[in-house]
Short mmCIF file of C-alpha atoms in Angstrom, two decimals:
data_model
loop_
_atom_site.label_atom_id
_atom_site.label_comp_id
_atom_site.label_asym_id
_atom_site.label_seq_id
_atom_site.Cartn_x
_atom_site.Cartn_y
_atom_site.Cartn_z
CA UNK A 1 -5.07 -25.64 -12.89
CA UNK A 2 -1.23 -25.25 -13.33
CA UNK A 3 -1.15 -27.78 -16.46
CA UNK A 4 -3.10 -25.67 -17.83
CA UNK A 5 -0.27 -22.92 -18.30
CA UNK A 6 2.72 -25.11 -17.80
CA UNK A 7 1.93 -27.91 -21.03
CA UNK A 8 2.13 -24.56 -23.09
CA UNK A 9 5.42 -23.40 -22.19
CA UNK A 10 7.33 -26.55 -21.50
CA UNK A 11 10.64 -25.15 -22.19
CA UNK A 12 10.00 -22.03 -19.54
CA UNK A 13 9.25 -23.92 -16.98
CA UNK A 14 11.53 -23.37 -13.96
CA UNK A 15 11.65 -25.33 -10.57
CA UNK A 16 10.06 -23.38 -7.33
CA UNK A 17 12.65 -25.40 -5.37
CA UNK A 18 15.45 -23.31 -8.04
CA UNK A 19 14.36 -19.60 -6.63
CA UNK A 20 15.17 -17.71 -4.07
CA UNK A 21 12.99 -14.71 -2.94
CA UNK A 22 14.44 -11.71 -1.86
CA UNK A 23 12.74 -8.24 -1.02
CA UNK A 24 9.14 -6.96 -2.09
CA UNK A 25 9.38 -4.19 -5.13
CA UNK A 26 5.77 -3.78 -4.70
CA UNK A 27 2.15 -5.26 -5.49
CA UNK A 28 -0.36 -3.79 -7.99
CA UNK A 29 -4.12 -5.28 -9.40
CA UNK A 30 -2.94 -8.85 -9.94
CA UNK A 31 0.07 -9.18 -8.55
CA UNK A 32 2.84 -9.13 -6.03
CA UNK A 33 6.48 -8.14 -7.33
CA UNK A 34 9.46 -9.54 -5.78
CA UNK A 35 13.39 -9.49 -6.26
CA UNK A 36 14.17 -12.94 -6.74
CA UNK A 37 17.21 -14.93 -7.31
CA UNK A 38 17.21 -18.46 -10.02
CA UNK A 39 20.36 -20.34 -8.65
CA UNK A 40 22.86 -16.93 -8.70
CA UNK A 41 21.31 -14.86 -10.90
CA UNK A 42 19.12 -11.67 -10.26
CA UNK A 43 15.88 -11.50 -11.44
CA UNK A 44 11.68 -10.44 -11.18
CA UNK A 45 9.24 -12.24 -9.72
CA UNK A 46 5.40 -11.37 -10.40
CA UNK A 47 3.39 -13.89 -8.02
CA UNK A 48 -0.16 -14.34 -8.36
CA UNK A 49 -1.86 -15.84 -6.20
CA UNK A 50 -5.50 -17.88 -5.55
CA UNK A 51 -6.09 -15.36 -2.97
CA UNK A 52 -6.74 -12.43 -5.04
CA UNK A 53 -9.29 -14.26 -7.20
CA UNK A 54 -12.71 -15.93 -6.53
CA UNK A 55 -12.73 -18.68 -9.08
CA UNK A 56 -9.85 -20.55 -10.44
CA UNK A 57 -10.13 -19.86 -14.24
CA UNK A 58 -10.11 -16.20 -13.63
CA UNK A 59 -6.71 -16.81 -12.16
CA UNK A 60 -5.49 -18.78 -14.98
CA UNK A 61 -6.98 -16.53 -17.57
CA UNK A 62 -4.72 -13.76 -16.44
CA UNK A 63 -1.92 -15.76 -16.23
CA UNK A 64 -1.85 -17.05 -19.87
CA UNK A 65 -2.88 -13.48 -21.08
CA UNK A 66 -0.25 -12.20 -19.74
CA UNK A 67 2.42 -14.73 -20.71
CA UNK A 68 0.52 -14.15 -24.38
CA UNK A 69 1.18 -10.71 -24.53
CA UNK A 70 5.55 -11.75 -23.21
CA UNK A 71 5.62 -14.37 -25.69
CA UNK A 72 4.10 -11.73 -28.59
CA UNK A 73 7.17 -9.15 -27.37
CA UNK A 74 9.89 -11.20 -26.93
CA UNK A 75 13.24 -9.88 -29.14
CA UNK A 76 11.97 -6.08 -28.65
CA UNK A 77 14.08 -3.81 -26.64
CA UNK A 78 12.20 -1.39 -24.73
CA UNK A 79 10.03 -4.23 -23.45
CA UNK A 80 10.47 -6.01 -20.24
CA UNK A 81 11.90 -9.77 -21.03
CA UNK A 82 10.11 -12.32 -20.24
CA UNK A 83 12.67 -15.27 -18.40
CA UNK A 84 10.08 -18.29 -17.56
CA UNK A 85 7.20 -19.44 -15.52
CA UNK A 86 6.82 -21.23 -11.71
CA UNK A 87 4.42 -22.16 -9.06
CA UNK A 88 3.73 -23.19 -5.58
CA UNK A 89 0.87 -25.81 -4.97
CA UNK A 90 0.41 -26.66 -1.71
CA UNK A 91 -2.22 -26.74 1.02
CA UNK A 92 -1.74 -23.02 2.23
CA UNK A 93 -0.20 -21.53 -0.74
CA UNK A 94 -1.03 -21.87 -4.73
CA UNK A 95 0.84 -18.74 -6.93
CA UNK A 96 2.04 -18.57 -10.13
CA UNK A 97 5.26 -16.91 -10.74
CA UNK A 98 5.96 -15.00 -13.52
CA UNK A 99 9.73 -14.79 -13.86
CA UNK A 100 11.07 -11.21 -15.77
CA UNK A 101 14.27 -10.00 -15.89
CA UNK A 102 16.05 -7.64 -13.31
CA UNK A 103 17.04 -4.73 -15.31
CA UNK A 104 20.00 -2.36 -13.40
CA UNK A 105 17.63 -0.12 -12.42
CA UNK A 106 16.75 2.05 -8.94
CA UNK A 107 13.30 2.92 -9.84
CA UNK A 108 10.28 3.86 -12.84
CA UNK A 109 10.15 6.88 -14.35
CA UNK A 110 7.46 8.31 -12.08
CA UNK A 111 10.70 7.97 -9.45
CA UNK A 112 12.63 9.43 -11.11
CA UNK A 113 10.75 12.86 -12.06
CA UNK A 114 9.96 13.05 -8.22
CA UNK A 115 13.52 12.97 -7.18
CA UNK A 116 14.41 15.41 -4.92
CA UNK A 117 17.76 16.84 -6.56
CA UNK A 118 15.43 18.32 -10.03
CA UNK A 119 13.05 20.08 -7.70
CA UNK A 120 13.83 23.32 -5.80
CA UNK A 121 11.13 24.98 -3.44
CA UNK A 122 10.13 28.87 -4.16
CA UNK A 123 8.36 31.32 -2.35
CA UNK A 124 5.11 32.83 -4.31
CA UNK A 125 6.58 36.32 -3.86
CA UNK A 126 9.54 35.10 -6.24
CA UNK A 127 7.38 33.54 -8.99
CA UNK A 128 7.58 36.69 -11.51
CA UNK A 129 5.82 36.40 -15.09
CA UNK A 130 9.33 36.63 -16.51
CA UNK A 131 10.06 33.12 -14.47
CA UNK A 132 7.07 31.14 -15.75
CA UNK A 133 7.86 31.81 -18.72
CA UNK A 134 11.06 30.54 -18.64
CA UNK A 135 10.57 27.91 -15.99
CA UNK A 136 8.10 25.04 -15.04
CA UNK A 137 6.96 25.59 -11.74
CA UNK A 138 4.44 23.11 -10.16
CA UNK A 139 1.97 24.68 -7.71
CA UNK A 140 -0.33 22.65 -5.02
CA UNK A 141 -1.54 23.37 -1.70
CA UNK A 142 0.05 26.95 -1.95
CA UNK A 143 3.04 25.69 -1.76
CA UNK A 144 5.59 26.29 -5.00
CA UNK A 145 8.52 23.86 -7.04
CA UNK A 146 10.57 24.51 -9.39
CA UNK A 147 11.88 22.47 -12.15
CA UNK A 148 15.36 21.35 -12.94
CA UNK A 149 15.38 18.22 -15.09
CA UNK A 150 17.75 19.16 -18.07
CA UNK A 151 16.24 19.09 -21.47
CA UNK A 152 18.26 16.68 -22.91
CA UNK A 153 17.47 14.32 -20.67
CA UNK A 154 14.12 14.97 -21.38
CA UNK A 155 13.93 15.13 -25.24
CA UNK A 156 16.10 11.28 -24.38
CA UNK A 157 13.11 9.52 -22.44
CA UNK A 158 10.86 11.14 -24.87
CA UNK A 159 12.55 9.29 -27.79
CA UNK A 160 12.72 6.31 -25.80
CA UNK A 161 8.87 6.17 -24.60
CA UNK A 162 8.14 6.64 -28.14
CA UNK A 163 10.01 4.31 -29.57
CA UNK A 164 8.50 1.93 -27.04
CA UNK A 165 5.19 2.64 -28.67
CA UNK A 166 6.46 1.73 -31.53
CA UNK A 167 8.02 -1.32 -30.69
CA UNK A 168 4.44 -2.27 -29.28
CA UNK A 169 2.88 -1.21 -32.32
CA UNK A 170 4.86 -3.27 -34.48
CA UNK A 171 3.45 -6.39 -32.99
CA UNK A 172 0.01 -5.04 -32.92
CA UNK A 173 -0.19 -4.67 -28.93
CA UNK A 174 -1.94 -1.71 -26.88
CA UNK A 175 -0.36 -1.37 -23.21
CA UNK A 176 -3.72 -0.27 -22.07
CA UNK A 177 -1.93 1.39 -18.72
CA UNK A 178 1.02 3.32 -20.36
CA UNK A 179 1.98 5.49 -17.25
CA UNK A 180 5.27 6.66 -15.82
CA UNK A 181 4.50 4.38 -13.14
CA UNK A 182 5.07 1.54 -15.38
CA UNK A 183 8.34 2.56 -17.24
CA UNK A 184 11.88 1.33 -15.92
CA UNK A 185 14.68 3.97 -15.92
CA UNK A 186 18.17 4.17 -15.45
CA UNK A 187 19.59 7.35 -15.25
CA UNK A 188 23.19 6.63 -15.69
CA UNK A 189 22.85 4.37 -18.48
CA UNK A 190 19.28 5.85 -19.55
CA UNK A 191 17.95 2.25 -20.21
CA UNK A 192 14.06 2.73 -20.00
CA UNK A 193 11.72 -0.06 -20.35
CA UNK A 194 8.20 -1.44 -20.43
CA UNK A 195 6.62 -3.46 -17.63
CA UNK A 196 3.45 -4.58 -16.52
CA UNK A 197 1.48 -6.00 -19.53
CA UNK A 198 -1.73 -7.47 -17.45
CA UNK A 199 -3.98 -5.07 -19.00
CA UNK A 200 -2.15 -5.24 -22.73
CA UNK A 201 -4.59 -6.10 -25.56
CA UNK A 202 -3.07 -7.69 -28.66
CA UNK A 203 -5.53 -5.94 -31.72
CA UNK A 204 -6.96 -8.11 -34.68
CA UNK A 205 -5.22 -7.04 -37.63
CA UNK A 206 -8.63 -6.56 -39.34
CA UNK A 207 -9.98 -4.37 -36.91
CA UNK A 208 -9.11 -0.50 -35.96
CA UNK A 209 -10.85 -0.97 -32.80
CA UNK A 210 -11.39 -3.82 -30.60
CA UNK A 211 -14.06 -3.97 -27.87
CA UNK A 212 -12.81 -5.08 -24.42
CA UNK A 213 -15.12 -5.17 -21.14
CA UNK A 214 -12.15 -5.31 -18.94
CA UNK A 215 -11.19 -1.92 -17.10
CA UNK A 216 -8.00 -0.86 -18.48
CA UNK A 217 -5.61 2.17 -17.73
CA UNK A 218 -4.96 4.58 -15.18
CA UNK A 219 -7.39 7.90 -14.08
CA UNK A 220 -5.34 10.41 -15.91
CA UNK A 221 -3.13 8.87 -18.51
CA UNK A 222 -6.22 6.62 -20.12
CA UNK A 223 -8.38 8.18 -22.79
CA UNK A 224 -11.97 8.19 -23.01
CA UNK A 225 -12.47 6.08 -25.78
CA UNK A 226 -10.97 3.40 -23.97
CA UNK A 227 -12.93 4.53 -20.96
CA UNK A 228 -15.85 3.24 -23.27
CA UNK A 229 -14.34 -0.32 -23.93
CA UNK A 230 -13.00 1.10 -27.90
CA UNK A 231 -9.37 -0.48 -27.75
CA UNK A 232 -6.99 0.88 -30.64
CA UNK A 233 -3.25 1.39 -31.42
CA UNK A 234 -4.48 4.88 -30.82
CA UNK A 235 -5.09 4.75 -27.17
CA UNK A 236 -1.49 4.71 -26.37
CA UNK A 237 -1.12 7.50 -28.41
CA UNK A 238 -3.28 9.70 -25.89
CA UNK A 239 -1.41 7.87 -22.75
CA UNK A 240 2.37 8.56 -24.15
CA UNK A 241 1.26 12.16 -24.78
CA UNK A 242 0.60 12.34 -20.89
CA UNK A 243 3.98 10.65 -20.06
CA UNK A 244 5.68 12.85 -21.97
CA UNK A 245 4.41 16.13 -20.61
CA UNK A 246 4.88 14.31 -16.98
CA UNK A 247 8.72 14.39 -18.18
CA UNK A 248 8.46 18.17 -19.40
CA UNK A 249 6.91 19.97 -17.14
CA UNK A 250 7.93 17.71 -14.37
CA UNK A 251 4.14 17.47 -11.82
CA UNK A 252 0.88 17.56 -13.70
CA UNK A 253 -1.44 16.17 -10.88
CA UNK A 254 -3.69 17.89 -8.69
CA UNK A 255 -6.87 16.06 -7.37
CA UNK A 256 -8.43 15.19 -10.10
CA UNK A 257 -10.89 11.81 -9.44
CA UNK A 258 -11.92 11.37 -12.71
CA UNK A 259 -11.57 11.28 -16.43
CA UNK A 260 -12.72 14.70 -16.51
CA UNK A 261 -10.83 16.26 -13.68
CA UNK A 262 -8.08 14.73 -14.66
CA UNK A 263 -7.51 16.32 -18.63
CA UNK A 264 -8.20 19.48 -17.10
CA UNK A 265 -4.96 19.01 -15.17
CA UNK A 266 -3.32 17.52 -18.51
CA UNK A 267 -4.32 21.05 -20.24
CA UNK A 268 -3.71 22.93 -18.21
CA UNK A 269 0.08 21.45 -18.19
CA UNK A 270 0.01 21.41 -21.97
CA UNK A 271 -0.70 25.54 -21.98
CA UNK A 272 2.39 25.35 -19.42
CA UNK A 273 5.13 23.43 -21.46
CA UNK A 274 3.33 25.08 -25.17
CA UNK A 275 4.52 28.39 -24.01
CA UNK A 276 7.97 26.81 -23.96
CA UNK A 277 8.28 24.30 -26.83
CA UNK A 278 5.34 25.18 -28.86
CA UNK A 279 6.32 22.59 -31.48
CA UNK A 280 6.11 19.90 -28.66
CA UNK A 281 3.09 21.37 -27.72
CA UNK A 282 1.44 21.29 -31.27
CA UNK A 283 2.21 17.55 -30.99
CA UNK A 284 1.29 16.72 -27.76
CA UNK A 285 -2.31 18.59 -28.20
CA UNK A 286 -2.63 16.05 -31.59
CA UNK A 287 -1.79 13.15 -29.26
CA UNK A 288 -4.52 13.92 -26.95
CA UNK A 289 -7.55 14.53 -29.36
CA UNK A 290 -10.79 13.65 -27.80
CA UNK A 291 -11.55 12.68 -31.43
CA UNK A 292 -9.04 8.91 -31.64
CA UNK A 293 -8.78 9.66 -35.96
CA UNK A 294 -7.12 12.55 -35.63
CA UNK A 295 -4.40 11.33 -33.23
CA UNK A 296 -1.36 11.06 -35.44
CA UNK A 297 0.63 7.83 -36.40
CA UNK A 298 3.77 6.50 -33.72
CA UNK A 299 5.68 7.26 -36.90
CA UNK A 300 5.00 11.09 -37.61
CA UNK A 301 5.51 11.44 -33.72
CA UNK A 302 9.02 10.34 -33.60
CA UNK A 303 9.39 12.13 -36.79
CA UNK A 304 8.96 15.13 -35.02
CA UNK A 305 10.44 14.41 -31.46
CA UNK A 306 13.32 14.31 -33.52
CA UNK A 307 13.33 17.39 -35.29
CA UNK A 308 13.42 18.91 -31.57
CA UNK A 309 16.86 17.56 -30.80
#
């Protein structure tokens, strides 16, 4: 099973023996994330393990995808670096180890947006039609926040995420789960990058949409049409919309289960931040077109993100 992967990549192949594993980051669909140390330096370490998976090829099939989609991205900057590969094979334990480097970061974007020092609570009684209209003030439970995050900062990880996109683009790849869950950030330095490329589809360059069967993306930031198993460049072009009014107007979630429930909360936040920066708006409402044509290009989106500035 671990030939499989390893005769690929002889060159990345790093001794289990070599690492030392530090605290959990966190675990999501296929994978458990680990700080991890290779001799004394600092780095990631995404194990996968037999236990999560019924049959052994399903395993490795997830494994080399995923290495696929590091080894397509490797030189890029927004996108998380891929350092090598391990494994334990024993009696009680078999896991591969993807090893990533540890970026000088305290958190993802999501983190960061819910940070306590850009949010201020209000009473209802305060919230005057002058306010909203000047502020972006999340509501849930009947309980009221106020905004604070600066809007250079903002317009920053907005050029950032799309340039991301772009980066992506460039070597044909869809993310599939673009979310601020899965974006890096560094306030002080404002480094922001990519992770978790499981679900990532690389696109034949003959094709404007791929079929896939496998689930993909996140209830909220995924768009229908990939929903539906159509897999194009545009699909991140819906999802990096959503991330970038998450970073404008701070909370867009409710309790929305669905697809449907869901966009509902995404317009309604877009009517929120349009009052505000209608240009950004007039993007943003482009980006998320139920109709995938008429979503524009990476290019003409950074073109106007920077026109903002």
């Amino acid at each position: 099973m671990f030939n499989q992967v390893f005769k690929k990549y002889p060159t990345k192949l790093i001794d289990y023996e070599k690492l030392t594993i530090l605290d959990k980051i966190g675990s999501g669909a296929t994978g458990t994330v680990y700080r991890t140390k290779l001799n004394d330096k600092k780095i990631i370490g995404k194990f996968i393990s037999m236990e999560d998976y019924e049959y052994s090829e399903d395993l490795v099939n997830d494994v080399k995808h995923e290495l696929y989609i590091y080894e397509k991205l490797e030189g890029t900057k927004y996108c998380c670096e891929w350092i090598g590969i391990s494994a334990v094979n024993t009696e009680k334990e078999n896991k591969f180890i993807i090893l990533l480097k540890d970026y000088d970061v305290d958190g993802d974007v999501y983190d960061f947006l819910n940070n306590d020092d850009i949010w201020s609570r209000i009473n209802k009684k305060d919230i005057t039609k002058e306010l909203k209209q000047r502020e972006y003030i999340y509501s849930y439970n009947q309980k009221h926040w106020v905004y604070h995050l600066d809007r250079n900062t903002k317009i920053d990880i907005t050029q950032k995420l799309c340039l991301a996109v772009s980066e992506l683009q460039s070597r044909n790849i869809v993310h599939c789960d673009m979310k601020t869950g899965n974006m890096l950030y560094n306030p002080t330095t404002k480094e922001l990058i990519l992770i978790d490329f499981n679900a990532s589809h690389k696109m034949n360059n003959n094709r404007k949409f791929n079929i896939i069967t496998k689930d993909r993306g996140t209830i909220g930031y995924v768009c229908e049409d990939l929903n539906y198993g159509y897999c194009s460049l545009k699909s991140d072009i819906y999802s990096l919309a959503v991330c970038i009014l998450e970073v404008w107007c701070g909370g867009i979630w409710k309790d929305g289960k669905n697809y449907k429930e869901s966009r509902l909360d995404v317009l309604s936040s877009l009517r929120n931040l349009s009052m505000k920066e209608p240009e950004l708006g007039k993007i943003l409402r482009n980006c998320i077109n139920l109709n995938v044509e008429k979503r524009p290009k990476i290019k003409k989106i950074i073109n106007k993100i920077n026109k903002l500035v």
